[in-house]
Amino acid sequence: MDRKRNASAVKALISLIPGLAYFLEGHQTLSLIWFFVTLAILGLALWRGHTWLWICLALWWVGSSYDVLMRYYRNTSRLWPAVLAALVAFYGVGWEVTEIDLLAPFQRFDKMKPYLVALLQPDLILHPEEREVFQVPIEMPCVKEPQPKTIGHKETITVSSGCAWTGDTLKVEGETLRPGFKVELWWVNPIGERQRILKGGTPLTLQTDEHGRFTAEFTVPKAIPVGFEPKPGEYQVHTLQVHLVRRVGMIRPSDALIEVALKMGETIAIALLATTLAVIVAAPLSFLGARNIMGGSIPTRAIYYLMRLFFNVVRSVEPMIFGIVFVVWVGLGSFAGMLALVAHSIAALGKLFSEVVEHIDPGPVEAISATGANRLQVIRYAVIPQIVPDFASFTLYRWDINVRMSTIIGFVGGGGIGFRLSEWIRLSAYRQVATAVIGIALVIIALDYLSSQIRRRIV
Amino acid sequence: MPLIVEHLTKIYPDGTRALNDVSFRVEDGEFVAIVGLSGAGKSTLLRCINRLVEPTSGRIIWNDIDITAASPQELRRIRRQIGMIFQQFNLVKRSTVLTNVLSGRLGYLNPWLTLLGYFPPAEKKRAMEALERVGLADLAYKRADELSGGQQQRVGIARALMQEPRLLLADEPVASLDPVLAHSILRYIEELNKEGGVTVICSLHFLDLVHRYATKVIGLKDGFKVFEGRPEEIDDRRFKEIYGQEAERIGG
Ligand SMILES: Nc1ncnc2c1ncn2[C@@H]1O[C@H](COP(=O)(O)OP(=O)(O)OP(=O)(O)O)[C@@H](O)[C@H]1O
Ligand SMILES: [Mg+2]
């Protein structure tokens, strides 16, 4: 009776220390997991100091003990209460530190909108045009009685009032201008911010008639610069610009389009060169990293393990990190980007290649060895014919990847399209960004298709 | 110049004793059949002779040269005179038939030129002759994996022919082929043996083939040599010694 009670007490004690029961049952890994999870929740609770984390810790504790007691008395495992408590703690803290803001994408949609709009009208073509600009100063607000204002002698522009305020309606007329020109109205505020004058949400566009006349009414836009509001009794001078526009000559690709095409070419070339250099290095190395080639003696096996270690370590470094390293090392530009790609590709290809070499059919190798061929001849006549298709296919695939990576590495200064794209993003050149994004997408889709077609042919 | 195998033992790294103290002697021009159950050590024995498998102990002497003690360079000179054909043919599937045959000659040629893929015209002619001998001259430029099994094994023979071998090792050369093809392949080997004077050591599964082609039989069981003699000496008792008490004789 007494012993029985003692046994129960021991069991209760064991159940109170998370993981101990598992340790005693010989599940070392499980007990370690329990130990570290307990520590982790405790650490989180101490760090963030929230009450709900302490509650999670308590629930975890109770849950673990409950599990152990179930194991002792019911012979079943009841893990979910403890696991649930731990998950709540981890995900809760995860949510908190990520500062998840589900509303941000909607509330800040206006930040994204220009890019989306620009995607529909990328900067692709340029229509050279002739543009004559008339400037009419407008005082804001009116401090005197409004007076119509006319500028010019032979060609005149008349505005119904030389002063106005945001929301006022003004009438503008042109006389004896050049006939058959398009007319655009622009508003420029004192700090030089320009905006096109709209009517009903779209840019107001008119045409001069055969006598060179036009008439338009428009609403003065919001243009007072923030922080430069005129003091009472004072005014600031804005400018109404009247543009007479006529297209001349042929359309041609825009500067941005030419730039994107050139840089895309540069990107593809960087990727191609990097892939080629990487193959030249990785192909021989891959033999050193193949077990069936290097398995023979202890020194060769040592080289094999070293090679594998090298491939795995280098492969795990993001190309972006290499990009930063090489930009520091050899300076900004395509060369740094290329070296970054080479470094990563050597390891990635080396690993893939050595696996290809490991999976060749050993039969032909034996057969050629048995003819008295030397090691290199065996590689040339028994190994290489077997690996060429896979090597070629992995190389193409790598080139494809490198084109993508190259655009990313450009962002950290590695040349190519990425470099220019990052500049345009910084300058808020939305339409140019759109041109670049569309260019990158098209090239990658084309390459993807091309390389998969070629790969299908050779395998 | 006989082949002498003395106390040959092979223990694989995992501890399998594939050959136990096997000794025998093969005279020039003999056609030796190696028989035994699956796992008896036939392949291991054949592979020890050209050291595709490193023997654990014992000696193999051929032409008064100790193969087991040969340096890598000497070993290549020995290997190039020993042809070998395999159950799975072991052709390089993506290479042409001609290249497969030519590769039998690698041990004789300038290694650097062959690395560039160059073979002297005389060698190409020799390869075409070898293909003619096995009746495949018109398939020289096909890829090896486009051929049927029997054709592939004939390419294997042509490859061995390129070595101008004095000894031919054949590891179950007909086990993947149907009986009609088996005879046609073995007849090519027999022709080499009878007319070319090439010594043949060949592992075989079927006793009727042994009786038909071999001049001498070596029986293996669990790595031990349990029989050595002429084919007609294999009576029921001997058969059971080689193949076990429960085995039934079929054919032969
Ligand atoms: N590379 C190896 N490593 C370990 N054990 C091996 C190896 N190769 C063969 N063995 C073992 O050695 C023994 C003899 O094998 P071997 O291939 O020589 O037999 P065999 O007579 O050729 O059989 P089969 O008729 O099936 O080809 C077998 O028990 C086999 O499992
Ligand atoms: Mg075998």
PDB file of C-alpha atoms in Angstrom, chain A residues 361 363-364 366-374 376-377 380-382 385 389 458, chain B residues 47 76 79-80 86 90-94 103 106-107 111 114-115 117 119 159 163:
ATOM      1  CA  ASP A 361      25.798   3.113 -65.173  1.00  0.00           C
ATOM      2  CA  GLY A 363      28.881  -1.245 -66.469  1.00  0.00           C
ATOM      3  CA  PRO A 364      30.516   0.699 -69.324  1.00  0.00           C
ATOM      4  CA  GLU A 366      34.094  -1.495 -65.993  1.00  0.00           C
ATOM      5  CA  ALA A 367      34.057  -2.567 -69.610  1.00  0.00           C
ATOM      6  CA  ILE A 368      36.320   0.258 -70.781  1.00  0.00           C
ATOM      7  CA  SER A 369      38.643  -0.200 -67.791  1.00  0.00           C
ATOM      8  CA  ALA A 370      38.892  -3.865 -68.715  1.00  0.00           C
ATOM      9  CA  THR A 371      40.258  -2.975 -72.164  1.00  0.00           C
ATOM     10  CA  GLY A 372      43.376  -1.482 -70.571  1.00  0.00           C
ATOM     11  CA  ALA A 373      42.308   2.146 -70.965  1.00  0.00           C
ATOM     12  CA  ASN A 374      43.736   4.614 -68.470  1.00  0.00           C
ATOM     13  CA  LEU A 376      41.275   9.678 -68.325  1.00  0.00           C
ATOM     14  CA  GLN A 377      40.334   7.473 -71.254  1.00  0.00           C
ATOM     15  CA  ARG A 380      36.353  10.264 -71.829  1.00  0.00           C
ATOM     16  CA  TYR A 381      34.799   7.123 -73.320  1.00  0.00           C
ATOM     17  CA  ALA A 382      32.640   5.641 -70.563  1.00  0.00           C
ATOM     18  CA  PRO A 385      28.958  10.118 -73.032  1.00  0.00           C
ATOM     19  CA  PRO A 389      22.865  15.261 -71.759  1.00  0.00           C
ATOM     20  CA  ILE A 458      18.748  16.594 -75.648  1.00  0.00           C
TER      21      ILE A 458
ATOM     22  CA  ARG B  47      36.779 -10.153 -62.308  1.00  0.00           C
ATOM     23  CA  ARG B  76      46.827  -1.859 -68.237  1.00  0.00           C
ATOM     24  CA  ARG B  79      44.296  -5.921 -69.470  1.00  0.00           C
ATOM     25  CA  ARG B  80      44.547  -4.840 -73.071  1.00  0.00           C
ATOM     26  CA  PHE B  86      29.340  -9.081 -69.972  1.00  0.00           C
ATOM     27  CA  ASN B  90      28.026  -2.832 -70.907  1.00  0.00           C
ATOM     28  CA  LEU B  91      28.103  -0.809 -74.085  1.00  0.00           C
ATOM     29  CA  VAL B  92      28.174   2.961 -73.877  1.00  0.00           C
ATOM     30  CA  LYS B  93      24.561   3.423 -74.884  1.00  0.00           C
ATOM     31  CA  ARG B  94      24.707   6.942 -76.240  1.00  0.00           C
ATOM     32  CA  SER B 103      37.118   1.918 -77.494  1.00  0.00           C
ATOM     33  CA  LEU B 106      42.219   2.376 -76.216  1.00  0.00           C
ATOM     34  CA  GLY B 107      44.923   0.486 -74.368  1.00  0.00           C
ATOM     35  CA  PRO B 111      46.138   8.372 -74.847  1.00  0.00           C
ATOM     36  CA  THR B 114      42.218   9.384 -78.099  1.00  0.00           C
ATOM     37  CA  LEU B 115      41.166  11.948 -75.489  1.00  0.00           C
ATOM     38  CA  GLY B 117      38.460  11.631 -80.022  1.00  0.00           C
ATOM     39  CA  PHE B 119      41.465   7.305 -83.971  1.00  0.00           C
ATOM     40  CA  ARG B 159      34.964  -4.566 -78.918  1.00  0.00           C
ATOM     41  CA  GLN B 163      42.003  -5.925 -78.246  1.00  0.00           C
TER      42      GLN B 163
END
